[in-house]
Amino acid sequence: MLRSKTWTSTAYWVRTWSRRNHGAAASARLDLSGIYPPIATPFTAQEDVDYDKLDQNLLKYAKIPFKGLVVQGSNGEYPYLTEEERVEVVRRVRRSLPADKLLLAGSGCESSRATLRLTEKMAAAGADAALVVTPCFYKGKMDSHALVQHFTKVADGSAVPVVLYSVPANTGLELPVDAVVRLSQHPNIAGLKDSGGDISRMALLVHKTKSHHFQVLAGSAGFLMAAYCVGAVGGVCALANVLGQQVCDLERLCTSGRWDEAGSCRGAWSSPTPAVTRKLGVPALKQAMDWFGFTAGVCRSPLQPLDHEQTEQLRRDFSSNGWM
């Protein structure tokens, strides 16, 4: 079953009514548990958004048991898209995504006002939740007080639940534990995508927020198994764009307590995971997607494609455990 434009528009107003009239129930019913690929935005050689290639990728993702998709996250190159492009990509994904799959849309901007406005547009385009990254341009002023005020203002005005997004490798700013604990009590904040990779910190967050129906998602396949061990409910994993079924298999092993098998499974991508995240980033992810039957196209400038040496290193990373 696919969602039509009419359904999307109606859903927005239904969620708005629910948010205003049921408070905590709206986000409490949102179960984030599962695996989400933070999908790439395909571009043409001229660096225009390639919606045809996006549709082709979505058809392939539909065959993998993901809980949903993250759209316009870091791997979607969202800082390089206009607001109109960001919303249109979400709208196009929602049209193709089955009704039972969640769509988490990145709506973070530097100001609270702009974030709230874009969150409203993402909800109207069919997002089930808004993934809101920490504002970071004035990172020296983004203490717990400022961040709590920011996320509270967005959550207060959002028609859909908000998922906090901490990605210190990109922002240079980690969402403080005390801020997360305070925000976890907000009825319209459903959880956190934590890309920092500090498992002790993640365990502390899970422990301090578990009574508030707050859920934590690991931000990488590299520490997904460890995250499950300390109480995370799923992951938003760049590697799932390439090895989606395998990441879902790891999820199944972890949630069924088959830790020895999970450890063996996890070891098989010890090289590919950092290659498409902290080492080589989005250009490597797009190259790997092309190798594995998806179409990602070029990156938008100023991101540059991999050079020959980087491409060969990426090939070795995927070949070392038999993926290529």
Coordinates of C-alpha atoms in Angstrom, one line a residue:
M1 CA 0.0 0.0 0.0
L2 CA 1.5 3.4 -1.0
R3 CA 0.6 6.7 0.4
S4 CA -1.1 9.2 -1.9
K5 CA -0.8 13.0 -1.7
T6 CA -4.3 13.2 -0.2
W7 CA -3.3 10.7 2.5
T8 CA -0.1 12.6 3.3
S9 CA -2.0 15.9 3.7
T10 CA -4.7 14.3 5.8
A11 CA -2.1 12.5 7.9
Y12 CA -0.4 15.8 8.7
W13 CA -3.7 17.3 10.2
V14 CA -4.5 14.0 12.0
R15 CA -1.1 14.1 13.6
T16 CA -1.5 17.8 14.4
W17 CA -4.9 17.1 16.1
S18 CA -3.4 14.2 18.0
R19 CA -0.4 16.2 19.2
R20 CA -2.7 19.0 20.5
N21 CA -5.3 16.7 22.1
H22 CA -3.3 13.7 23.3
G23 CA 0.1 15.1 24.3
A24 CA 2.4 12.3 25.5
A25 CA 0.4 9.6 23.7
A26 CA 1.4 10.8 20.3
S27 CA 5.1 10.1 20.8
A28 CA 4.7 7.3 23.3
R29 CA 3.1 5.2 20.5
L30 CA 6.0 5.8 18.2
D31 CA 8.2 2.7 18.3
L32 CA 11.6 3.5 16.9
S33 CA 13.1 0.0 17.3
G34 CA 14.7 -1.4 14.2
I35 CA 17.2 -0.5 11.4
Y36 CA 17.2 2.6 9.3
P37 CA 19.5 3.4 6.4
P38 CA 20.3 7.1 6.3
I39 CA 19.7 7.3 2.6
A40 CA 22.0 9.2 0.1
T41 CA 20.6 11.8 -2.2
P42 CA 21.5 10.9 -5.8
F43 CA 22.7 13.7 -8.0
T44 CA 23.2 13.9 -11.7
A45 CA 26.5 14.8 -13.3
Q46 CA 25.3 18.4 -13.1
E47 CA 24.7 18.0 -9.4
D48 CA 20.9 18.3 -9.7
V49 CA 18.8 15.9 -7.5
D50 CA 18.2 12.8 -9.5
Y51 CA 14.7 11.7 -8.5
D52 CA 14.5 8.9 -11.0
K53 CA 17.6 7.3 -9.4
L54 CA 16.1 7.9 -6.0
D55 CA 13.0 6.0 -6.9
Q56 CA 15.1 3.1 -8.2
N57 CA 17.0 2.9 -4.9
L58 CA 13.7 3.0 -3.0
L59 CA 12.4 0.0 -4.9
K60 CA 15.5 -2.0 -3.8
Y61 CA 15.3 -0.8 -0.2
A62 CA 11.6 -2.0 -0.1
K63 CA 12.9 -5.6 -0.3
I64 CA 14.9 -5.3 2.9
P65 CA 13.2 -5.5 6.3
F66 CA 14.1 -2.0 7.5
K67 CA 11.9 -0.4 10.1
G68 CA 12.0 2.7 7.9
L69 CA 14.3 5.3 6.3
V70 CA 16.1 8.3 7.5
V71 CA 15.9 11.0 4.8
Q72 CA 18.0 14.2 4.7
G73 CA 20.4 13.1 7.4
S74 CA 24.2 13.6 7.2
N75 CA 24.5 11.0 4.4
G76 CA 21.8 12.8 2.4
E77 CA 24.2 15.8 2.1
Y78 CA 21.4 17.9 3.6
P79 CA 23.6 21.0 4.3
Y80 CA 24.1 21.3 0.6
L81 CA 20.5 21.2 -0.4
T82 CA 18.0 24.1 -0.5
E83 CA 15.1 24.0 1.8
E84 CA 12.8 23.3 -1.1
E85 CA 15.0 20.4 -2.2
R86 CA 15.1 18.9 1.3
V87 CA 11.3 18.9 1.5
E88 CA 10.8 17.6 -2.0
V89 CA 13.1 14.6 -1.4
V90 CA 11.1 13.7 1.7
R91 CA 7.8 14.1 -0.2
R92 CA 9.1 11.8 -3.0
V93 CA 10.3 9.2 -0.5
R94 CA 7.0 9.2 1.3
R95 CA 5.1 8.5 -2.0
S96 CA 7.1 5.4 -2.6
L97 CA 7.5 4.2 1.0
P98 CA 5.0 1.5 2.2
A99 CA 2.6 2.8 4.8
D100 CA 4.0 0.6 7.6
K101 CA 7.5 2.0 7.2
L102 CA 8.6 5.0 9.3
L103 CA 10.1 8.1 7.6
L104 CA 12.4 10.1 9.8
A105 CA 13.2 13.4 8.1
G106 CA 16.1 15.6 9.0
S107 CA 14.8 19.1 9.7
G108 CA 17.6 20.6 11.8
C109 CA 18.7 24.2 11.1
E110 CA 20.9 26.6 13.0
S111 CA 18.0 28.7 14.5
S112 CA 15.1 27.4 16.5
R113 CA 12.7 29.4 14.3
A114 CA 14.0 27.9 11.0
T115 CA 14.1 24.4 12.5
L116 CA 10.5 24.6 13.6
R117 CA 9.4 26.0 10.2
L118 CA 11.2 23.2 8.3
T119 CA 9.9 20.6 10.7
E120 CA 6.3 21.8 9.9
K121 CA 7.1 21.4 6.2
M122 CA 8.6 17.9 6.7
A123 CA 5.5 16.8 8.6
A124 CA 3.3 18.1 5.8
A125 CA 5.4 16.2 3.3
G126 CA 4.7 13.0 5.2
A127 CA 7.4 12.6 7.8
D128 CA 6.5 10.4 10.8
A129 CA 9.2 12.0 12.9
A130 CA 11.7 14.9 12.7
L131 CA 15.4 14.1 13.2
V132 CA 16.8 17.4 14.6
V133 CA 20.6 17.8 14.7
T134 CA 22.2 20.0 17.3
P135 CA 22.8 23.6 16.1
C136 CA 26.6 24.1 16.1
F137 CA 27.8 27.3 14.4
Y138 CA 28.0 29.1 17.7
K139 CA 29.1 25.9 19.5
G140 CA 30.8 27.8 22.3
K141 CA 27.4 29.1 23.3
M142 CA 25.5 25.8 22.9
D143 CA 25.5 24.7 26.5
S144 CA 22.8 22.5 28.1
H145 CA 20.5 25.4 28.8
A146 CA 20.6 26.7 25.2
L147 CA 20.1 23.2 23.7
V148 CA 17.2 22.3 26.0
Q149 CA 15.5 25.6 25.1
H150 CA 16.1 24.9 21.4
F151 CA 14.8 21.3 21.3
T152 CA 11.9 22.2 23.6
K153 CA 10.7 25.0 21.4
V154 CA 10.8 22.7 18.3
A155 CA 9.1 19.8 20.1
D156 CA 6.4 22.1 21.5
G157 CA 5.5 23.3 18.0
S158 CA 5.9 20.1 16.0
A159 CA 3.0 18.1 14.7
V160 CA 5.2 14.9 14.7
P161 CA 7.5 13.5 17.4
V162 CA 11.1 14.7 17.5
V163 CA 14.2 12.6 17.6
L164 CA 17.3 14.3 18.9
Y165 CA 20.4 13.9 16.7
S166 CA 23.9 14.1 18.2
V167 CA 26.7 13.7 15.7
P168 CA 29.9 15.3 17.2
A169 CA 32.1 14.2 14.3
N170 CA 30.3 16.6 12.1
T171 CA 29.1 19.3 14.5
G172 CA 32.0 19.3 17.0
L173 CA 29.3 19.3 19.7
E174 CA 28.0 16.4 21.7
L175 CA 24.5 16.7 23.2
P176 CA 25.2 16.7 27.0
V177 CA 23.8 13.9 29.1
D178 CA 22.0 16.2 31.4
A179 CA 20.3 17.9 28.4
V180 CA 19.2 14.5 27.0
V181 CA 17.8 13.5 30.4
R182 CA 15.7 16.7 30.7
L183 CA 14.5 16.5 27.1
S184 CA 13.6 12.8 27.4
Q185 CA 10.7 13.9 29.7
H186 CA 9.1 16.0 26.9
P187 CA 6.0 14.3 25.7
N188 CA 6.8 15.0 22.0
I189 CA 10.5 13.9 22.1
A190 CA 10.7 10.2 21.2
G191 CA 14.4 9.4 21.3
L192 CA 17.9 10.0 20.3
K193 CA 20.2 9.1 17.4
D194 CA 23.6 8.9 19.1
S195 CA 26.5 8.9 16.6
G196 CA 29.2 9.6 19.1
G197 CA 30.2 5.9 19.6
D198 CA 30.8 6.2 23.4
I199 CA 29.1 3.1 24.7
S200 CA 29.5 3.9 28.3
R201 CA 27.7 7.2 27.7
M202 CA 25.0 5.5 25.7
A203 CA 24.5 3.0 28.6
L204 CA 24.1 5.9 31.0
L205 CA 21.6 7.6 28.7
V206 CA 19.5 4.5 28.4
H207 CA 19.6 4.0 32.2
K208 CA 18.6 7.6 33.0
T209 CA 15.8 7.9 30.4
K210 CA 14.2 4.4 30.4
S211 CA 11.3 5.5 32.6
H212 CA 10.2 8.1 30.1
H213 CA 9.5 5.8 27.1
F214 CA 12.6 7.4 25.5
Q215 CA 14.5 5.3 22.9
V216 CA 18.1 5.4 21.8
L217 CA 19.3 4.5 18.3
A218 CA 23.0 3.8 17.5
G219 CA 24.4 6.0 14.8
S220 CA 26.7 3.4 13.2
A221 CA 26.9 -0.3 12.4
G222 CA 30.3 -0.2 13.9
F223 CA 28.9 -0.1 17.5
L224 CA 25.4 -1.4 16.8
M225 CA 25.9 -4.7 18.6
A226 CA 27.5 -2.9 21.6
A227 CA 24.6 -0.5 21.6
Y228 CA 22.1 -3.3 21.7
C229 CA 24.0 -4.8 24.7
V230 CA 23.4 -1.6 26.7
G231 CA 19.7 -1.1 25.8
A232 CA 19.6 0.7 22.5
V233 CA 16.6 -0.3 20.3
G234 CA 18.0 0.0 16.9
G235 CA 20.4 1.8 14.6
V236 CA 20.7 4.4 11.9
C237 CA 23.6 2.9 10.0
A238 CA 25.3 4.2 6.8
L239 CA 26.4 0.7 6.0
A240 CA 22.8 -0.4 5.7
N241 CA 22.7 1.6 2.4
V242 CA 25.0 -1.1 1.0
L243 CA 24.6 -4.2 3.2
G244 CA 21.1 -3.6 4.4
Q245 CA 20.0 -7.2 4.8
Q246 CA 23.2 -8.1 6.7
V247 CA 22.7 -5.2 9.2
C248 CA 19.1 -6.4 9.7
D249 CA 20.4 -9.9 10.3
L250 CA 22.6 -8.5 13.0
E251 CA 19.6 -6.8 14.6
R252 CA 17.7 -10.1 14.6
L253 CA 20.5 -11.9 16.3
C254 CA 20.9 -9.2 19.0
T255 CA 17.2 -9.0 19.8
S256 CA 17.0 -12.8 20.1
G257 CA 20.0 -13.0 22.4
R258 CA 22.2 -14.9 20.0
W259 CA 25.3 -12.9 20.9
D260 CA 28.0 -15.3 19.7
E261 CA 26.5 -15.4 16.2
A262 CA 26.1 -11.6 16.3
G263 CA 29.7 -11.2 17.2
S264 CA 30.8 -13.2 14.2
C265 CA 28.4 -11.3 11.9
R266 CA 29.7 -8.0 13.3
G267 CA 33.3 -8.9 12.6
A268 CA 32.7 -9.3 8.9
W269 CA 32.2 -5.6 8.4
S270 CA 34.9 -4.3 10.7
S271 CA 36.7 -2.8 7.7
P272 CA 33.7 -1.5 5.5
T273 CA 32.0 0.4 8.4
P274 CA 34.7 3.0 9.2
A275 CA 35.4 3.3 5.5
V276 CA 32.0 4.7 4.7
T277 CA 31.8 6.8 7.9
R278 CA 34.7 8.5 9.6
K279 CA 37.5 7.6 7.2
L280 CA 36.2 8.4 3.8
G281 CA 32.6 9.5 4.4
V282 CA 29.8 10.2 2.0
P283 CA 31.9 9.9 -1.2
A284 CA 32.9 6.4 -0.2
L285 CA 29.3 5.5 0.7
K286 CA 28.2 6.6 -2.8
Q287 CA 31.0 4.7 -4.5
A288 CA 30.1 1.5 -2.5
M289 CA 26.4 1.9 -3.4
D290 CA 27.4 2.0 -7.0
W291 CA 29.3 -1.2 -6.6
F292 CA 26.5 -3.0 -4.8
G293 CA 23.7 -2.2 -7.4
F294 CA 22.4 1.1 -6.2
T295 CA 22.8 4.5 -7.9
A296 CA 24.1 7.4 -5.9
G297 CA 25.7 9.6 -8.5
V298 CA 28.2 12.3 -7.7
C299 CA 28.4 14.3 -4.5
R300 CA 27.4 18.0 -4.5
S301 CA 30.3 20.4 -4.4
P302 CA 32.4 21.1 -2.5
L303 CA 32.5 17.4 -1.6
Q304 CA 34.8 15.7 -4.0
P305 CA 34.8 12.1 -5.3
L306 CA 37.4 9.6 -4.1
D307 CA 40.8 9.7 -5.8
H308 CA 42.3 6.6 -7.2
E309 CA 44.2 5.7 -4.0
Q310 CA 41.1 6.1 -1.9
T311 CA 39.0 4.1 -4.3
E312 CA 41.5 1.2 -4.1
Q313 CA 41.5 1.4 -0.3
L314 CA 37.7 1.3 -0.2
R315 CA 37.8 -1.7 -2.6
R316 CA 40.3 -3.5 -0.2
D317 CA 38.0 -2.7 2.8
F318 CA 35.1 -4.4 1.1
S319 CA 37.1 -7.3 -0.3
S320 CA 39.0 -8.2 2.9
N321 CA 35.9 -10.1 4.3
G322 CA 34.5 -11.3 1.0
W323 CA 31.9 -8.7 0.3
M324 CA 33.4 -8.1 -3.1

